[in-house]
Amino acid sequence: MSDCIFCKIAGGEIPTNKVYEDETVIAFHDMDPQAPTHILVIPKAHIASASDITAQNSAVIAHIFEVIAKIAADNGFENDFRVVNNCGARAGQTVHHLHFHVMSGREFTWPAG
Ligand code: 5GP
Ligand code: ZN
């Protein structure tokens, strides 16, 4: 998707503060952090939202959660983090390329928002 900001980050067209990268996934610091640690983990391939996950593209989702566990362990917050996905405008999705917010470093309330 040529007009997608996260595709541009995934493709290296826009520089970002990278935390992790492999062939199918990239993770980087959110530009507007909502917690002391706020990392976004995305598939490099364009998937618009969680409602576009199918049997054909879901392998990367399993991999994303392996990557999240690795990032948490590597950064010492393996027992203390929240993962969030916003799907659709009413849930707060503003970037239409699937991403998981990984946040740590403060207390979180529940239910969220
Ligand atoms: P959403 O609201 O769609 O769940 O989350 C989008 C997130 O992407 C927001 O937390 C926002 O701060 C972040 N974001 C949007 N554009 C950029 C960008 O160009 N670079 C980085 N690092 N984060 C971005
Ligand atoms: Zn995209």
CSV table of C-alpha atoms and ligand atoms in Angstrom, one decimal:
chain,number,residue,atom,x,y,z
A,1,MET,CA,0.0,0.0,0.0
A,2,SER,CA,1.9,3.0,-1.3
A,3,ASP,CA,0.1,5.6,1.0
A,4,CYS,CA,0.3,3.5,4.2
A,5,ILE,CA,2.7,5.0,6.8
A,6,PHE,CA,3.4,1.7,8.4
A,7,CYS,CA,4.2,0.1,5.0
A,8,LYS,CA,6.7,2.9,4.5
A,9,ILE,CA,8.2,2.2,8.0
A,10,ALA,CA,8.3,-1.5,7.2
A,11,GLY,CA,10.0,-0.8,3.9
A,12,GLY,CA,12.6,1.5,5.4
A,13,GLU,CA,11.3,4.5,3.4
A,14,ILE,CA,10.6,6.3,6.7
A,15,PRO,CA,13.2,6.0,9.4
A,16,THR,CA,12.0,4.9,12.8
A,17,ASN,CA,13.3,4.0,16.3
A,18,LYS,CA,13.5,0.2,15.7
A,19,VAL,CA,13.4,-2.3,18.5
A,20,TYR,CA,13.3,-5.5,16.5
A,21,GLU,CA,13.2,-6.6,12.8
A,22,ASP,CA,13.1,-9.8,10.9
A,23,GLU,CA,11.8,-10.9,7.5
A,24,THR,CA,8.1,-10.6,8.3
A,25,VAL,CA,7.8,-8.4,11.4
A,26,ILE,CA,9.1,-5.0,12.6
A,27,ALA,CA,8.8,-3.4,16.0
A,28,PHE,CA,9.5,0.3,16.8
A,29,HIS,CA,8.8,2.9,19.5
A,30,ASP,CA,5.5,4.7,19.2
A,31,MET,CA,6.0,8.4,18.4
A,32,ASP,CA,3.4,9.4,21.0
A,33,PRO,CA,4.0,7.0,23.9
A,34,GLN,CA,1.2,6.3,26.3
A,35,ALA,CA,3.5,4.5,28.8
A,36,PRO,CA,7.2,4.7,29.7
A,37,THR,CA,7.6,1.8,27.2
A,38,HIS,CA,5.3,1.9,24.2
A,39,ILE,CA,6.3,-0.3,21.3
A,40,LEU,CA,4.3,-1.1,18.1
A,41,VAL,CA,4.7,-4.5,16.6
A,42,ILE,CA,3.5,-4.9,13.0
A,43,PRO,CA,3.6,-7.4,10.2
A,44,LYS,CA,5.6,-6.1,7.2
A,45,ALA,CA,2.9,-7.2,4.9
A,46,HIS,CA,-0.1,-4.9,4.8
A,47,ILE,CA,-3.1,-6.2,6.7
A,48,ALA,CA,-5.6,-3.4,7.4
A,49,SER,CA,-6.9,-4.5,10.7
A,50,ALA,CA,-7.6,-7.4,13.0
A,51,SER,CA,-10.8,-8.1,11.1
A,52,ASP,CA,-8.7,-8.8,8.0
A,53,ILE,CA,-6.8,-11.7,9.6
A,54,THR,CA,-7.6,-15.0,7.8
A,55,ALA,CA,-6.3,-18.5,7.6
A,56,GLN,CA,-4.1,-17.3,4.7
A,57,ASN,CA,-2.3,-14.6,6.6
A,58,SER,CA,-2.5,-15.6,10.3
A,59,ALA,CA,0.9,-17.3,10.6
A,60,VAL,CA,2.4,-13.9,11.0
A,61,ILE,CA,0.1,-13.2,14.0
A,62,ALA,CA,1.5,-16.2,15.9
A,63,HIS,CA,5.0,-14.9,15.0
A,64,ILE,CA,4.2,-11.4,16.3
A,65,PHE,CA,3.3,-12.9,19.7
A,66,GLU,CA,6.6,-14.8,19.8
A,67,VAL,CA,8.3,-11.5,19.0
A,68,ILE,CA,6.4,-9.7,21.7
A,69,ALA,CA,7.5,-12.3,24.3
A,70,LYS,CA,11.1,-11.9,23.1
A,71,ILE,CA,11.0,-8.1,23.2
A,72,ALA,CA,9.5,-8.2,26.7
A,73,ALA,CA,12.2,-10.7,27.9
A,74,ASP,CA,15.1,-8.8,26.2
A,75,ASN,CA,13.9,-5.5,27.8
A,76,GLY,CA,13.2,-7.0,31.3
A,77,PHE,CA,9.4,-6.5,31.4
A,78,GLU,CA,8.3,-10.1,30.7
A,79,ASN,CA,5.9,-10.2,33.6
A,80,ASP,CA,4.6,-6.7,33.3
A,81,PHE,CA,3.1,-5.5,30.1
A,82,ARG,CA,-0.1,-4.9,28.2
A,83,VAL,CA,-0.8,-5.8,24.5
A,84,VAL,CA,-3.5,-3.7,22.8
A,85,ASN,CA,-5.0,-3.8,19.3
A,86,ASN,CA,-7.6,-1.2,18.2
A,87,CYS,CA,-9.8,-2.4,15.4
A,88,GLY,CA,-12.0,0.2,13.7
A,89,ALA,CA,-12.5,3.9,14.4
A,90,ARG,CA,-14.8,3.5,17.3
A,91,ALA,CA,-12.1,1.3,19.1
A,92,GLY,CA,-9.5,4.0,18.4
A,93,GLN,CA,-7.7,2.7,15.3
A,94,THR,CA,-6.1,5.6,13.5
A,95,VAL,CA,-3.5,3.8,11.4
A,96,HIS,CA,-5.0,1.2,9.0
A,97,HIS,CA,-2.1,-1.3,9.0
A,98,LEU,CA,-2.5,-3.9,11.7
A,99,HIS,CA,-0.4,-3.2,14.8
A,100,PHE,CA,-0.1,-4.3,18.4
A,101,HIS,CA,0.7,-1.8,21.1
A,102,VAL,CA,3.1,-3.3,23.7
A,103,MET,CA,3.1,-1.1,26.8
A,104,SER,CA,4.9,-1.3,30.1
A,105,GLY,CA,6.4,0.7,32.9
A,106,ARG,CA,3.2,1.9,34.6
A,107,GLU,CA,0.0,0.5,36.1
A,108,PHE,CA,-3.0,0.0,33.8
A,109,THR,CA,-6.6,0.2,34.7
A,110,TRP,CA,-9.3,-2.3,33.6
A,111,PRO,CA,-11.6,-2.1,31.8
A,112,ALA,CA,-9.5,0.1,29.5
A,113,GLY,CA,-10.9,3.4,28.4
B,1,5GP,P1,-4.0,3.2,16.7
B,1,5GP,O1,-4.6,4.5,17.2
B,1,5GP,O2,-4.2,3.0,15.2
B,1,5GP,O3,-4.3,2.0,17.5
B,1,5GP,O4,-2.4,3.4,16.9
B,1,5GP,C1,-1.6,4.1,16.0
B,1,5GP,C2,-0.3,4.5,16.8
B,1,5GP,O5,0.7,4.8,15.8
B,1,5GP,C3,-0.5,5.7,17.6
B,1,5GP,O6,-0.2,5.3,19.0
B,1,5GP,C4,0.5,6.7,17.0
B,1,5GP,O7,1.1,7.5,18.0
B,1,5GP,C5,1.5,5.8,16.3
B,1,5GP,N1,2.0,6.4,15.1
B,1,5GP,C6,1.3,7.0,14.0
B,1,5GP,N2,2.2,7.4,13.1
B,1,5GP,C7,3.5,7.0,13.5
B,1,5GP,C8,4.8,7.2,12.9
B,1,5GP,O8,4.9,7.7,11.8
B,1,5GP,N3,5.8,6.7,13.7
B,1,5GP,C9,5.6,6.1,14.9
B,1,5GP,N4,6.7,5.7,15.5
B,1,5GP,N5,4.4,6.0,15.4
B,1,5GP,C10,3.3,6.4,14.8
B,2,ZN,ZN,0.4,-0.8,5.3
